[in-house]
mmCIF file of C-alpha atoms and ligand atoms in Angstrom:
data_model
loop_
_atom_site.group_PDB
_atom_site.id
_atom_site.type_symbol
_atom_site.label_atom_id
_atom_site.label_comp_id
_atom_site.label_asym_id
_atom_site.label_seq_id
_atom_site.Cartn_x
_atom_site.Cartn_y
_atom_site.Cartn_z
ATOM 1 C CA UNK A 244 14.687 52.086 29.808
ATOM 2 C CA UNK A 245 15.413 48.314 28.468
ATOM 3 C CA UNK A 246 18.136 46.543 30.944
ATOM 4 C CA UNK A 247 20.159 46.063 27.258
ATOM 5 C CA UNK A 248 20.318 49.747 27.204
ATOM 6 C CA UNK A 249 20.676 51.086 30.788
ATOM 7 C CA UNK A 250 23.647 53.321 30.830
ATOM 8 C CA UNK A 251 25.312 52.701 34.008
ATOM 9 C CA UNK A 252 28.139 55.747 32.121
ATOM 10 C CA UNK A 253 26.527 58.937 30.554
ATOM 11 C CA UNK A 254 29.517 59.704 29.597
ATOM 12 C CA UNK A 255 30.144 56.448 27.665
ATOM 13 C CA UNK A 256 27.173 55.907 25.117
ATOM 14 C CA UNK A 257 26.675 51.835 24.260
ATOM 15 C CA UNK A 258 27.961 50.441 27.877
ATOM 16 C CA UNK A 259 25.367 48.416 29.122
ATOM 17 C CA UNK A 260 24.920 46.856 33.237
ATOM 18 C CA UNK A 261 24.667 43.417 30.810
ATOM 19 C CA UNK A 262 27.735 44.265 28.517
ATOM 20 C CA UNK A 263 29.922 45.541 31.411
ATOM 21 C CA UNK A 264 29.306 41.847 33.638
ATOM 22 C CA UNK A 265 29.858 39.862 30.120
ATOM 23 C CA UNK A 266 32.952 41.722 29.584
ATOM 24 C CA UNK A 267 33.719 40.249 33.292
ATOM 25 C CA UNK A 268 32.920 37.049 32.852
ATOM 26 C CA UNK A 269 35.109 36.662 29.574
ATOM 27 C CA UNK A 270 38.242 38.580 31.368
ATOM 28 C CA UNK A 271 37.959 36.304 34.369
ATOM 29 C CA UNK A 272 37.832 33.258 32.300
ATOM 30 C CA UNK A 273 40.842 34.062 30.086
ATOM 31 C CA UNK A 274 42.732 34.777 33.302
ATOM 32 C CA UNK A 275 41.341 31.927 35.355
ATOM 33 C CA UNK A 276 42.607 29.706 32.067
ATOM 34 C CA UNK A 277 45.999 30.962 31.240
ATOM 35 C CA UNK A 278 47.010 31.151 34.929
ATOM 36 C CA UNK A 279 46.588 27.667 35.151
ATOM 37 C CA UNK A 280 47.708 26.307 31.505
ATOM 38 C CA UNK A 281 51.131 28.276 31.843
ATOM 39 C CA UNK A 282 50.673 28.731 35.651
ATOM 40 C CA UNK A 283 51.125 32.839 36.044
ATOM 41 C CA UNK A 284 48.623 33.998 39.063
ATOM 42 C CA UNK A 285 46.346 36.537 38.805
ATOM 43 C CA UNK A 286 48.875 39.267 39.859
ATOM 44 C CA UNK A 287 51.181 38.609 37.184
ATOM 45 C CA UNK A 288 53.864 37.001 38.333
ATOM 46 C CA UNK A 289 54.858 34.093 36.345
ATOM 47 C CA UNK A 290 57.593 31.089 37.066
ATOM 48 C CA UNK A 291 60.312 32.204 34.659
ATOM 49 C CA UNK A 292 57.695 32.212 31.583
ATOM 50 C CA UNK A 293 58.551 35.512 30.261
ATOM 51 C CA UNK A 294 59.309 35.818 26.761
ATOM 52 C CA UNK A 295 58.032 32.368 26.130
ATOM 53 C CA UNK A 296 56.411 32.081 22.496
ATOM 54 C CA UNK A 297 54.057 29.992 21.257
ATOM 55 C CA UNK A 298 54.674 28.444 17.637
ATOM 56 C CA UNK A 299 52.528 26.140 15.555
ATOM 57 C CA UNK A 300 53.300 22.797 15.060
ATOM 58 C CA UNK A 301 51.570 19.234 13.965
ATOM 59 C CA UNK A 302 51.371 16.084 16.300
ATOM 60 C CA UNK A 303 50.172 13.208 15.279
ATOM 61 C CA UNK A 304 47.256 11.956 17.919
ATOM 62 C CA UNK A 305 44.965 8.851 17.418
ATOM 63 C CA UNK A 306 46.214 8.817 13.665
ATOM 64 C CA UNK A 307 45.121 12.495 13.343
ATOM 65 C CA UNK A 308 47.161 15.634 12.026
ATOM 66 C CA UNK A 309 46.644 17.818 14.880
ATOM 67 C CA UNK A 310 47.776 21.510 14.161
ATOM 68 C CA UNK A 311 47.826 22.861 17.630
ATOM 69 C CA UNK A 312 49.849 26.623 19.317
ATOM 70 C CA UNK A 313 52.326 25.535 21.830
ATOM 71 C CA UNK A 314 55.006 27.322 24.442
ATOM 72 C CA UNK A 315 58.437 25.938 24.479
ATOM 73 C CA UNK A 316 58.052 24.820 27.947
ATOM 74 C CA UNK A 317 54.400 23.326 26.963
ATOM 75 C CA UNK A 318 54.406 19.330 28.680
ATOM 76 C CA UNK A 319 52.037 17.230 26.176
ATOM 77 C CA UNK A 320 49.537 16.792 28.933
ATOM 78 C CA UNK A 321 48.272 20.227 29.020
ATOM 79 C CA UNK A 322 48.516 20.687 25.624
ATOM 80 C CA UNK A 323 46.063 17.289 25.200
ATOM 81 C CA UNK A 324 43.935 18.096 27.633
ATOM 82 C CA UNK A 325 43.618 22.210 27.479
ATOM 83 C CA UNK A 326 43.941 22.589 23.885
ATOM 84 C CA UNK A 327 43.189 19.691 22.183
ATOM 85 C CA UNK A 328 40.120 18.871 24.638
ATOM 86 C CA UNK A 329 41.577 15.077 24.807
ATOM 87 C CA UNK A 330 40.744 14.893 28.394
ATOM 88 C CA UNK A 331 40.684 11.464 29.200
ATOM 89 C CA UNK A 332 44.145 11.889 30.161
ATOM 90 C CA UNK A 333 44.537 12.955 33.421
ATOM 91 C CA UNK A 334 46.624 15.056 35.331
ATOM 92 C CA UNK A 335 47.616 13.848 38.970
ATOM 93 C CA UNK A 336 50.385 15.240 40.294
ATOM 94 C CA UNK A 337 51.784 16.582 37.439
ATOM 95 C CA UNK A 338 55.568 15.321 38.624
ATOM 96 C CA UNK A 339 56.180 12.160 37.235
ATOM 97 C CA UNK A 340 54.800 10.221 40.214
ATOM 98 C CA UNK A 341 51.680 9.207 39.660
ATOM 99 C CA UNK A 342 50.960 7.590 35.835
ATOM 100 C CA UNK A 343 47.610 9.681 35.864
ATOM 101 C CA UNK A 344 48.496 11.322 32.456
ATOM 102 C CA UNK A 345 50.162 8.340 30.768
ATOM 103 C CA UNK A 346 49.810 8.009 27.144
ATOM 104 C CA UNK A 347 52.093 5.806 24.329
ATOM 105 C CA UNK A 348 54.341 7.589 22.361
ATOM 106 C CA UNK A 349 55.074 5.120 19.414
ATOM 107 C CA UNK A 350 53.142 2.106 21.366
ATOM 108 C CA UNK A 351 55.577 2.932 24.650
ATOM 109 C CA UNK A 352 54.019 4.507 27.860
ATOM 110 C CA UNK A 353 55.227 7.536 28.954
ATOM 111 C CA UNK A 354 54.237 10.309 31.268
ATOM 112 C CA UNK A 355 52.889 12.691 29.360
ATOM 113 C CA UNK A 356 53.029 15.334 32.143
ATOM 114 C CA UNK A 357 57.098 15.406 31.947
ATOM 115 C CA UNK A 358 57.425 15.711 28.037
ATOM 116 C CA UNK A 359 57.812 18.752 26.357
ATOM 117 C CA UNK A 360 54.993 18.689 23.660
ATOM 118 C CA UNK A 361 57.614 19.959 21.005
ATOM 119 C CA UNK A 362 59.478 16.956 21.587
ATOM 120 C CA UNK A 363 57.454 14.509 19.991
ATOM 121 C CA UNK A 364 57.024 16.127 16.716
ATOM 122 C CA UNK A 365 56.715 13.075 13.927
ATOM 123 C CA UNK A 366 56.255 10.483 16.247
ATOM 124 C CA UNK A 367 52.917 8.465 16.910
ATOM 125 C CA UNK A 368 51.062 9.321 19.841
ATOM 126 C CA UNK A 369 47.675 7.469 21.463
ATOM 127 C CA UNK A 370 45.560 8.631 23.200
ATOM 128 C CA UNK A 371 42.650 6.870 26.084
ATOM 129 C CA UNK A 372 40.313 8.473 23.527
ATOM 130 C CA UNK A 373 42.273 6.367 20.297
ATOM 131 C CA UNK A 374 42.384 2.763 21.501
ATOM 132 C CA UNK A 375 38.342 1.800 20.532
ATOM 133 C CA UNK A 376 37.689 1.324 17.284
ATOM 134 C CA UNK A 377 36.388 3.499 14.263
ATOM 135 C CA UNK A 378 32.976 1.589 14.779
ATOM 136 C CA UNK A 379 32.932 2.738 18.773
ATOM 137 C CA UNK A 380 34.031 -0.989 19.579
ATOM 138 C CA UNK A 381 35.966 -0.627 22.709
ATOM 139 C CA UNK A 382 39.611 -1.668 23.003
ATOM 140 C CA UNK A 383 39.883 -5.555 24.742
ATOM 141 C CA UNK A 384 41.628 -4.248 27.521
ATOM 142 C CA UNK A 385 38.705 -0.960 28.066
ATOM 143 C CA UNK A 386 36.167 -4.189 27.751
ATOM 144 C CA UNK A 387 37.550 -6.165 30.481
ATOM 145 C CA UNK A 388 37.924 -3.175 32.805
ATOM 146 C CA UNK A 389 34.128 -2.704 32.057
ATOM 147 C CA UNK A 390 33.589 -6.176 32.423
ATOM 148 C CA UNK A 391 35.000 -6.619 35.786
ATOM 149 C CA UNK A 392 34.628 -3.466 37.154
ATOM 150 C CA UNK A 393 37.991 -2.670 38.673
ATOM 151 C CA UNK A 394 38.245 0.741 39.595
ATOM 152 C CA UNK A 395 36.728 2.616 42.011
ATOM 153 C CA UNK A 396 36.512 6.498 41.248
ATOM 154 C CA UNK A 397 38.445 5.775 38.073
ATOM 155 C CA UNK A 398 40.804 8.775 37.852
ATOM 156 C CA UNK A 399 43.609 6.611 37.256
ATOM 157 C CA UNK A 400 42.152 4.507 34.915
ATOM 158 C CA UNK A 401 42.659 5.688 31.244
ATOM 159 C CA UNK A 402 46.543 5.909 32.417
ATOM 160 C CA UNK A 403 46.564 2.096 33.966
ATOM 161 C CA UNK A 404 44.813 1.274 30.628
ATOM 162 C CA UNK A 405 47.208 2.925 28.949
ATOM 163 C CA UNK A 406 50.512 1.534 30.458
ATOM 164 C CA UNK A 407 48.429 -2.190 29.935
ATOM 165 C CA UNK A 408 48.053 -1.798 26.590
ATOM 166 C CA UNK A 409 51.727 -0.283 25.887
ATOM 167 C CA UNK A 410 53.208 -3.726 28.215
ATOM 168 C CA UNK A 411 51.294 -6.575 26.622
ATOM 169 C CA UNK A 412 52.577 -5.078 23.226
ATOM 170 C CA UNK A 413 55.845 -6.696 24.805
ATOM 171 C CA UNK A 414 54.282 -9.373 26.518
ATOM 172 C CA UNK A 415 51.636 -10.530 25.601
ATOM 173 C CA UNK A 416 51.003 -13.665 27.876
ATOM 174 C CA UNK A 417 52.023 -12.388 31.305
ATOM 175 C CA UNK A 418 52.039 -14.057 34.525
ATOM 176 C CA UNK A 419 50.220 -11.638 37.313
ATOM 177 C CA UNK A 420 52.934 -10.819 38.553
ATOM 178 C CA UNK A 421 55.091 -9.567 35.071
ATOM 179 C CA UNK A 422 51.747 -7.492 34.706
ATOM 180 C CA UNK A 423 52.057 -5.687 38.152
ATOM 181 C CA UNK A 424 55.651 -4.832 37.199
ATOM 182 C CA UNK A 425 54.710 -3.852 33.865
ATOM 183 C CA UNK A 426 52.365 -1.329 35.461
ATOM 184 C CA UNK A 427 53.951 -0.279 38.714
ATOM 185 C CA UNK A 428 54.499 3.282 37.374
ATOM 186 C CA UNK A 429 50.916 3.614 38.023
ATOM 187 C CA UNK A 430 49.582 4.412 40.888
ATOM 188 C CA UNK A 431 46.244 4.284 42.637
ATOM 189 C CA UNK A 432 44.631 6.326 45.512
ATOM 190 C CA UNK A 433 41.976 4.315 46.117
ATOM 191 C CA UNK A 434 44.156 0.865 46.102
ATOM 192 C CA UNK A 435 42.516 -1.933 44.663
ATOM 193 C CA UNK A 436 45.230 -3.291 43.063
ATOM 194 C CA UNK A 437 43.663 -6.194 43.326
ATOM 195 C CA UNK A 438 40.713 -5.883 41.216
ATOM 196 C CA UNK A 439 42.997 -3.897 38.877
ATOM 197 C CA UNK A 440 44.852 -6.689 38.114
ATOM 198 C CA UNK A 441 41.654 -9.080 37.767
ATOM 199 C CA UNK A 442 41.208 -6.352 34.890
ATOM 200 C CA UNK A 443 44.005 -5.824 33.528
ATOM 201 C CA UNK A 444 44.547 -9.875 33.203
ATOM 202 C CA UNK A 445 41.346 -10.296 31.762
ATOM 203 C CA UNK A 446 42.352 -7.461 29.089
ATOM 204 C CA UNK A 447 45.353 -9.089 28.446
ATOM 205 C CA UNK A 448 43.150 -12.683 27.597
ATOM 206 C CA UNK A 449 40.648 -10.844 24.980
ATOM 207 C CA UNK A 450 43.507 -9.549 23.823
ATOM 208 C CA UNK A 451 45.385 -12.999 22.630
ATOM 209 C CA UNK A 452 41.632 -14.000 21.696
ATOM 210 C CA UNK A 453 40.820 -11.417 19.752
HETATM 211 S S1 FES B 778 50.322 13.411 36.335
HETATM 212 FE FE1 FES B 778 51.979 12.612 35.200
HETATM 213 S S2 FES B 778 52.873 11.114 36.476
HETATM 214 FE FE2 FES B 778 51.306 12.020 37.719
HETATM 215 S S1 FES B 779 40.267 3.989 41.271
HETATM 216 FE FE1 FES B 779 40.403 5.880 42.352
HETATM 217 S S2 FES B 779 42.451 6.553 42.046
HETATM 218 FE FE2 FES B 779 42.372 4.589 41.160
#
């Protein structure tokens, strides 16, 4: 007997050993998913989610139409990250604290962790993933963070990048320290705020050269 066909069920012809673990697999991944996305354990219980319903709307992302499933209580970050697969923003502490997940929302940061994603219906959102351009040239300010290396692990990055690019919209020519206020929402756990700035600086030069 073929391990496709082993019936581990006499009574049930068709259920395979192989069937029965990818039936598992799938179940355990739908629960592993949704417990986190609209954070309900495994047990059921849920943090005052029930009767929430989802409802189709349009964002538009990096210039896209984006027709995406959302929950009333949905924040934009999970709904970038978990349905739209936009993961370059990242989620830190997912409270408004840390500037992991920022993102502009017509060309002004914001924490994209503490906005309902329903919210921001008709307005212009960007993305780490929509600041190079069409041909794959990278933004000024994502060249001179290459260029002078300033992170260390980087999980903060696309959100200091982010919160750059939305202050030198403003100003454009700031002194060092107008850029560290312009960014102090931001915050990083490996501290090199110093070579952050270098950076950040240097993005703020290619951009008045470019
Ligand atoms: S993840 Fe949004 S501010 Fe920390
Ligand atoms: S470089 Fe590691 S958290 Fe900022």
């Amino acid at each position: 007997m073929s391990h496709e066909t082993m019936s581990e069920n006499p009574g049930q012809p068709g259920f395979s050993r192989r069937n029965f673990i990818k039936g598992v697999i799938a179940a355990g991944a739908t629960v592993s998913a949704s417990a986190y996305l609209f954070r309900t354990n495994i047990m059921g219980q849920s943090d005052g989610m029930a009767g929430a319903v989802e409802r189709l709307i349009t964002l538009d992302i990096n210039g896209q139409q984006r027709r995406v499933d959302v929950m009333k209580n949905e924040t934009l970050a999970m709904t970038l990250r978990y349905k739209l697969g936009l993961t370059g923003t990242k989620l830190g502490c997912d409270r408004s604290e840390c500037g992991a997940c920022t993102v502009l929302i017509d060309d002004v940061p914001h924490y994209s962790c503490s906005i309902l994603t329903h919210t921001v219906r008709g307005r212009k959102i960007q993305t780490i993933e929509g600041l190079e351009a069409a041909d794959g040239t990278l933004h000024p300010v994502q060249q001179a963070v290459v260029d002078e290396q300033g992170f260390q692990c980087a999980f903060c990055m696309s959100g200091f990048i982010m919160s750059a690019v939305g202050f030198l919209k403003t100003n454009p020519s700031p002194t060092r320290a107008e850029l560290a206020h312009g960014i102090s929402g931001n915050l990083c756990r490996c501290a090199d705020y110093h070579k952050i700035l270098n950076s950040l600086m240097r993005g703020a030069e290619n951009m008045r050269n470019a």
